[in-house]
Coordinates of N, CA, C and O in Angstrom, one line a residue:
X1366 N 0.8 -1.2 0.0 CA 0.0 0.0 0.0 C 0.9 1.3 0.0 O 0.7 2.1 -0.8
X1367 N 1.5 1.3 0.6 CA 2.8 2.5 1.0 C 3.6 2.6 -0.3 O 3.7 3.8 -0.7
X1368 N 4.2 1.7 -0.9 CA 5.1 1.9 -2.3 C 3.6 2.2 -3.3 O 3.9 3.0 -4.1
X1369 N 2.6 1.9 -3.4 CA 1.4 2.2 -4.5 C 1.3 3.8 -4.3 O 1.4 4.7 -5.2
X1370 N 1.2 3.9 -3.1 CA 0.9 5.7 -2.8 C 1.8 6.6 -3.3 O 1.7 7.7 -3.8
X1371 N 3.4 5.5 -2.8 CA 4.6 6.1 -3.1 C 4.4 6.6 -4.8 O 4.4 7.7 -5.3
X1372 N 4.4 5.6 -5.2 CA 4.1 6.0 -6.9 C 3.1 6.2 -7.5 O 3.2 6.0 -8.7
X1373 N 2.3 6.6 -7.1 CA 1.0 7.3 -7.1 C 1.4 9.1 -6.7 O 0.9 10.0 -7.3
X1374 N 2.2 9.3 -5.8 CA 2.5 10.8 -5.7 C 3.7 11.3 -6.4 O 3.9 12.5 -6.6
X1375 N 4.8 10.2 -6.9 CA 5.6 10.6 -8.1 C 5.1 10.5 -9.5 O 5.8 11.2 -10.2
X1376 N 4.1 10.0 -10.0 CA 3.2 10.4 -11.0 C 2.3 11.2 -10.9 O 1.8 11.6 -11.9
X1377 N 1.9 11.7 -9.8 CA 0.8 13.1 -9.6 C 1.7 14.3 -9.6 O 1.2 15.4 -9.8
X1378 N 2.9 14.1 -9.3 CA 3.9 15.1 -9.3 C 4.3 15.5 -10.5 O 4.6 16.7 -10.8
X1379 N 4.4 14.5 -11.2 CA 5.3 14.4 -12.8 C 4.2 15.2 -13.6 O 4.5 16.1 -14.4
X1380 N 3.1 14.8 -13.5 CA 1.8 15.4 -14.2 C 0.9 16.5 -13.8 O 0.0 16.9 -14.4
X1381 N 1.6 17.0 -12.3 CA 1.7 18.0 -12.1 C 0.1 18.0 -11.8 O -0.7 18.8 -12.4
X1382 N -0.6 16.9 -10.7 CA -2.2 16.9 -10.5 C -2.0 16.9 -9.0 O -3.0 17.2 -8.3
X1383 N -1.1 16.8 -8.5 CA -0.6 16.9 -6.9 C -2.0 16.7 -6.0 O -2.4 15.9 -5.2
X1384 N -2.6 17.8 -6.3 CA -3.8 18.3 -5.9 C -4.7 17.3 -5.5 O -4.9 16.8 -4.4
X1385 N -5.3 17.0 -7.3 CA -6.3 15.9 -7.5 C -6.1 14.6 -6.7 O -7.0 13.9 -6.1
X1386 N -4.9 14.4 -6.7 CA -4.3 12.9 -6.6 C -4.6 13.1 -4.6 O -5.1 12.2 -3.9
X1387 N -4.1 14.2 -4.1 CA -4.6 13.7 -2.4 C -6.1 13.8 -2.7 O -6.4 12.6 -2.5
X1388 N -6.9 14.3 -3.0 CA -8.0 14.5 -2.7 C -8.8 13.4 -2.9 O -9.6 13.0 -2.0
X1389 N -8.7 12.7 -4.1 CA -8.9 11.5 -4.5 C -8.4 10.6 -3.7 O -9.3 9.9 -3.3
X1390 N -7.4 10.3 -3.3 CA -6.7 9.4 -2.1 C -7.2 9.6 -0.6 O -7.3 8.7 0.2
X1391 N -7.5 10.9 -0.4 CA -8.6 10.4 0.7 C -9.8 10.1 0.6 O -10.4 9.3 1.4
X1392 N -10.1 10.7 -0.5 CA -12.1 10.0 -0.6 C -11.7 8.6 -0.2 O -12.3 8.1 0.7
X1393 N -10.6 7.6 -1.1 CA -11.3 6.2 -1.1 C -10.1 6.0 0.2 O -9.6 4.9 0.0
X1394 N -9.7 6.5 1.2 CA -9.3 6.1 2.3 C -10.4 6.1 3.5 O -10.6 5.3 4.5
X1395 N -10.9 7.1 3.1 CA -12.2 7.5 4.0 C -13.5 6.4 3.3 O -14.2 5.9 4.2
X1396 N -13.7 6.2 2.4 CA -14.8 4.7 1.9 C -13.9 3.8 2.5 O -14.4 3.5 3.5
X1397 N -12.9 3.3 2.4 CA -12.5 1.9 2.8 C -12.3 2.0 4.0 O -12.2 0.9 4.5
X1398 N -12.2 3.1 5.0 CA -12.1 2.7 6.1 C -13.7 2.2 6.9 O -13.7 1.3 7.8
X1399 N -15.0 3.1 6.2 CA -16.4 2.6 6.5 C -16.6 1.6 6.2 O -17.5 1.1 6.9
X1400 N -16.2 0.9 5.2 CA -16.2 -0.3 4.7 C -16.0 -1.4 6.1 O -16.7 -2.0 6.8
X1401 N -14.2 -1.1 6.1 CA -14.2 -1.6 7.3 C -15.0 -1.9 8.6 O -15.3 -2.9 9.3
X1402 N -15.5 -0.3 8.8 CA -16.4 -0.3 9.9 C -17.1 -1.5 9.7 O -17.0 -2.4 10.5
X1403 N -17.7 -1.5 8.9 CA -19.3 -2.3 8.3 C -18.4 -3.7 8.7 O -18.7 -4.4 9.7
X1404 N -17.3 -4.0 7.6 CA -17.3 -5.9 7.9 C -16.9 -5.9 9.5 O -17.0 -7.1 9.9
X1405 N -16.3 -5.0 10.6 CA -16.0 -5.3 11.5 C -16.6 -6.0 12.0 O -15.9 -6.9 12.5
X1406 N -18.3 -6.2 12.1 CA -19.3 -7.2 13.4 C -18.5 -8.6 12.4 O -17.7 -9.5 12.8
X1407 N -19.0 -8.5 11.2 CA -19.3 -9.7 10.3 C -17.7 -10.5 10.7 O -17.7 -11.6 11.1
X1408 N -16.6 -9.8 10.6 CA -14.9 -10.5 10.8 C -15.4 -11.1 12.3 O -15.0 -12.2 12.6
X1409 N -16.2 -10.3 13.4 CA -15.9 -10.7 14.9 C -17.1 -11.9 15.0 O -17.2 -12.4 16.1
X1410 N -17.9 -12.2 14.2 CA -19.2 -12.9 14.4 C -18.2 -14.2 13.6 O -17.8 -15.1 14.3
X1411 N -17.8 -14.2 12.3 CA -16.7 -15.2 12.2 C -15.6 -16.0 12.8 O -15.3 -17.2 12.5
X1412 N -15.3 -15.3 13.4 CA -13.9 -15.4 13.7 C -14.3 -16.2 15.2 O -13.6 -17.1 15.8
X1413 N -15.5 -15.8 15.7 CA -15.8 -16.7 17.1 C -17.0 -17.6 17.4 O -17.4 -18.1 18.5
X1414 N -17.4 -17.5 16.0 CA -18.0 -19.2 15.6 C -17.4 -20.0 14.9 O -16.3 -19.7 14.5
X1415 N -17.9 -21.3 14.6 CA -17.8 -22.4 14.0 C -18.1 -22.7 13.1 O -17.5 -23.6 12.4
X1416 N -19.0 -22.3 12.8 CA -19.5 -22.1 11.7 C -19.3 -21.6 10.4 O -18.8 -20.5 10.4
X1417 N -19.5 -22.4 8.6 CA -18.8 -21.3 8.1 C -19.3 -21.9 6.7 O -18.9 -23.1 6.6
X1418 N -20.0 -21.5 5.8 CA -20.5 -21.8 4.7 C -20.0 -21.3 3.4 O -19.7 -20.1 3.1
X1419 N -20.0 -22.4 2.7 CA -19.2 -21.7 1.5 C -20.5 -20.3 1.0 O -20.0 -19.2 0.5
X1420 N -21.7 -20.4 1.0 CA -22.4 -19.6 0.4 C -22.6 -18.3 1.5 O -22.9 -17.2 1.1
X1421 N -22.5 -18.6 2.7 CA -21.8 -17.6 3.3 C -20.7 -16.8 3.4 O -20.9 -15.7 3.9
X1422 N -19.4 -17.0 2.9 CA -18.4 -16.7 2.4 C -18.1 -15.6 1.4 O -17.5 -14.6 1.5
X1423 N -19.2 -16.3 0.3 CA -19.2 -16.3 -1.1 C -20.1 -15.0 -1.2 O -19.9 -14.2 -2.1
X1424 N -21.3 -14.8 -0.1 CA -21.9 -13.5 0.1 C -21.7 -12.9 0.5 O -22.4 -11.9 0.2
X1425 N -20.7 -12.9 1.6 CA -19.9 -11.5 2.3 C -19.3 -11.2 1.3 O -19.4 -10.0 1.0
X1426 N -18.3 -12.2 0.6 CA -17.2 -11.3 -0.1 C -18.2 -10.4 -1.7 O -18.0 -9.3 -2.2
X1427 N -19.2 -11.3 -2.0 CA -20.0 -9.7 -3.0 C -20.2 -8.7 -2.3 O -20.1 -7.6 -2.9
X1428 N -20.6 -8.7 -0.9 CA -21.2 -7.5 -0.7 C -20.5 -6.4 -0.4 O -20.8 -5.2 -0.3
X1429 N -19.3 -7.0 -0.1 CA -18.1 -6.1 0.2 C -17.6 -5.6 -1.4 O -17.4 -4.4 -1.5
X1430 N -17.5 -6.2 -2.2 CA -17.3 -6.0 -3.6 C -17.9 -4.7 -4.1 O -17.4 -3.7 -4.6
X1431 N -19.6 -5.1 -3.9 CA -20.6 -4.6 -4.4 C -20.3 -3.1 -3.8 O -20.4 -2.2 -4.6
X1432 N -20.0 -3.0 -2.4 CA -20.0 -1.7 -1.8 C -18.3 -1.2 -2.4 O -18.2 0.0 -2.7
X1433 N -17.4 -1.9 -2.6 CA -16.6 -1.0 -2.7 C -16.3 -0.3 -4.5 O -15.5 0.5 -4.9
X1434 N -17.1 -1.0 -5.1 CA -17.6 -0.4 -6.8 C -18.5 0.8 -6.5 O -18.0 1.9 -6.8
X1435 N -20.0 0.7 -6.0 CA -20.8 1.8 -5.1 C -20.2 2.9 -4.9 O -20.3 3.9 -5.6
X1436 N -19.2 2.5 -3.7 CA -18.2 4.2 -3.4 C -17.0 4.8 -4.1 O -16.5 5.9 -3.8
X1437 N -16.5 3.6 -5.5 CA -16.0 3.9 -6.3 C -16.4 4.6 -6.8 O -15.8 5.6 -6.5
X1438 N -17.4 4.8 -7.8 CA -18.9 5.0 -8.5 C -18.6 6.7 -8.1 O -18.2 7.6 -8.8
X1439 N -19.0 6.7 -6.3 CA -19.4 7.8 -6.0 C -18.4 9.0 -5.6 O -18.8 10.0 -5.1
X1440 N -16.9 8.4 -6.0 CA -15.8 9.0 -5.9 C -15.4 9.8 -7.6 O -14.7 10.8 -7.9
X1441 N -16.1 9.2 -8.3 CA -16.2 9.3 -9.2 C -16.7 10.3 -10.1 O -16.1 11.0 -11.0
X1442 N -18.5 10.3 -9.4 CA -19.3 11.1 -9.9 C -18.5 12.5 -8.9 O -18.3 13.5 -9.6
X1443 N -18.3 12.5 -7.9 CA -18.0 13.9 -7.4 C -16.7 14.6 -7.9 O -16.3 15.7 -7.5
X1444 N -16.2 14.2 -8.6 CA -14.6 14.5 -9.6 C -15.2 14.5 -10.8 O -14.4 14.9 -11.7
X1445 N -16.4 14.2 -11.3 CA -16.6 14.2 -12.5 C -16.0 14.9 -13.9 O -15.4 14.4 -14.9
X1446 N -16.4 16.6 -13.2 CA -15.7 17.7 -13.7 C -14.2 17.5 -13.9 O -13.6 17.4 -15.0
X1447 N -13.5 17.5 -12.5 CA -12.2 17.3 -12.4 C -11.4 16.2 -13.6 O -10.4 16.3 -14.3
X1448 N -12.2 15.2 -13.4 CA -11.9 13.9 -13.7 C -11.7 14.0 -15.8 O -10.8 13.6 -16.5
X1449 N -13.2 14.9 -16.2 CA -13.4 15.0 -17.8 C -12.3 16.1 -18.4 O -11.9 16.0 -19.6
X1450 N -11.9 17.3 -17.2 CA -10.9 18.0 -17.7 C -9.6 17.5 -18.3 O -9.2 17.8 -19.4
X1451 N -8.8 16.5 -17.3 CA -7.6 15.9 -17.3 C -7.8 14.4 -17.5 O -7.2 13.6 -16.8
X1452 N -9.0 13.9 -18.8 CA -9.2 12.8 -18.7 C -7.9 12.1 -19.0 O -7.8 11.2 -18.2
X1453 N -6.9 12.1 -19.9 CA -5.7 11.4 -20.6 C -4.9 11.0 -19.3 O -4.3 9.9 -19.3
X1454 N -4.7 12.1 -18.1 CA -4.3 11.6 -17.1 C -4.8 11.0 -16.2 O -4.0 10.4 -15.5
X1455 N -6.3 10.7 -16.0 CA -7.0 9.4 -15.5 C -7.0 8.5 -15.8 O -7.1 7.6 -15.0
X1456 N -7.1 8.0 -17.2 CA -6.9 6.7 -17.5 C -5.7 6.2 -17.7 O -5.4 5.1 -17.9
X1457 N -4.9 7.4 -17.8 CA -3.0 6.7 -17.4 C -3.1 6.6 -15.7 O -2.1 5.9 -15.3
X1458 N -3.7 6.9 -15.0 CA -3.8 6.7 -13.4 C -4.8 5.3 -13.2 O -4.6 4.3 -12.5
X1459 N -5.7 5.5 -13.9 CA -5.9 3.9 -14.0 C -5.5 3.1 -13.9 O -5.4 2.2 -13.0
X1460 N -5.2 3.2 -15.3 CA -4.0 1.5 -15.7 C -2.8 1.7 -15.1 O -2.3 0.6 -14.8
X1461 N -2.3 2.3 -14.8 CA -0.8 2.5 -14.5 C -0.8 1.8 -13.0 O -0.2 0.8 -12.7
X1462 N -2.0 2.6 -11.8 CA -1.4 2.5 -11.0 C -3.1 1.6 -10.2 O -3.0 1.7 -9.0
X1463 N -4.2 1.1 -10.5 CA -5.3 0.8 -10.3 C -5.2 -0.8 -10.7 O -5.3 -1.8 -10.1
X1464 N -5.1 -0.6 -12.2 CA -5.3 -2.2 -12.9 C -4.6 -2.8 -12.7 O -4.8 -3.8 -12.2
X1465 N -3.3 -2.5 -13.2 CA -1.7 -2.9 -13.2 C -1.6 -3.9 -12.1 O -1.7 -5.1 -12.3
X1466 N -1.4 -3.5 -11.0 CA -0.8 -4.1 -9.9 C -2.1 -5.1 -9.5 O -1.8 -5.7 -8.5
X1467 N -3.0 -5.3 -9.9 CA -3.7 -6.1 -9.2 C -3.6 -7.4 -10.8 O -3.6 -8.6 -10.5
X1468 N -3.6 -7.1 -11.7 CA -3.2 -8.0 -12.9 C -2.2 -8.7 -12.6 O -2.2 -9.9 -13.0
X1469 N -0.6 -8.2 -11.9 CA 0.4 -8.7 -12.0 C -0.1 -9.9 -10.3 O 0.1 -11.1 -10.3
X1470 N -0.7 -9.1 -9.3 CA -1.2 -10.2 -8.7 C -1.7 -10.7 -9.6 O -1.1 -10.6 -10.7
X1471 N -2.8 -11.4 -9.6 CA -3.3 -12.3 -10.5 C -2.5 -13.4 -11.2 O -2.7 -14.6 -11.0
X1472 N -1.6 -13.0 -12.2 CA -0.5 -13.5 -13.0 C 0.2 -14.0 -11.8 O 0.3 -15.2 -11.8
X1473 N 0.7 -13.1 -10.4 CA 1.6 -14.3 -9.7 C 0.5 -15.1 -9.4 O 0.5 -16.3 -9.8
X1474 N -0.5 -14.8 -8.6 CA -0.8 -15.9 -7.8 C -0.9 -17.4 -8.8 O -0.3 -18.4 -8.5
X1475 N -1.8 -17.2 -10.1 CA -1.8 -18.5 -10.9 C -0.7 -18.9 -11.4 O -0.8 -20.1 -11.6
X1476 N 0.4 -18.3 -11.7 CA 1.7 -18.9 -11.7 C 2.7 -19.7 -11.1 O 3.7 -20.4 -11.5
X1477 N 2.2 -19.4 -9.7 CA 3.1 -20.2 -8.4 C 2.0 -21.1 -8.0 O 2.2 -21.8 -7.0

């Protein structure tokens, strides 16, 4: 997380968005931390039962999914403006530093 940020503010720097790039980095710091909030009962109601179903599992992890696209969405819509001004630099912020790293996971994990 620390090296993503890391190169996340030498590319906001380079492109000279400094700005955009904290403000945006708190919105989805501030969603994932509620996020958190929210699975906190669900991790402590787990974690000290015995219980454990694959379709229970399988429905926490959508809904966690589901919510963190939602606040995606809605990080989104409030940068809109921002967002359509310097579009060529969002979707190099995208892929560079959003898709990227979670593909190259992917690629390790089915490789090893």
């Amino acid at each position: 997380m620390l090296s993503k940020y890391l190169i996340e503010k030498i590319i906001a720097t380079t492109f000279n968005i400094e700005e955009f790039n904290e403000q945006f980095n708190l919105q989805k710091v501030n969603y994932r931390t509620y996020i958190g909030l929210l699975v906190l009962p669900v991790n402590v109601l787990l974690f000290y039962n015995d219980f454990l179903s694959k379709t229970l599992l399988l429905t926490i992890i959508s809904i966690i999914l589901i919510i963190n696209v939602i606040t995606y969405f809605f990080s989104l819509k409030n940068y809109q403006n921002l967002i359509l001004s310097k579009f060529f630099y969002f979707i190099l912020y995208l892929c560079a530093l959003e898709i990227a790293p979670y593909y190259f996971m992917y690629y390790w994990f089915t490789k090893s």
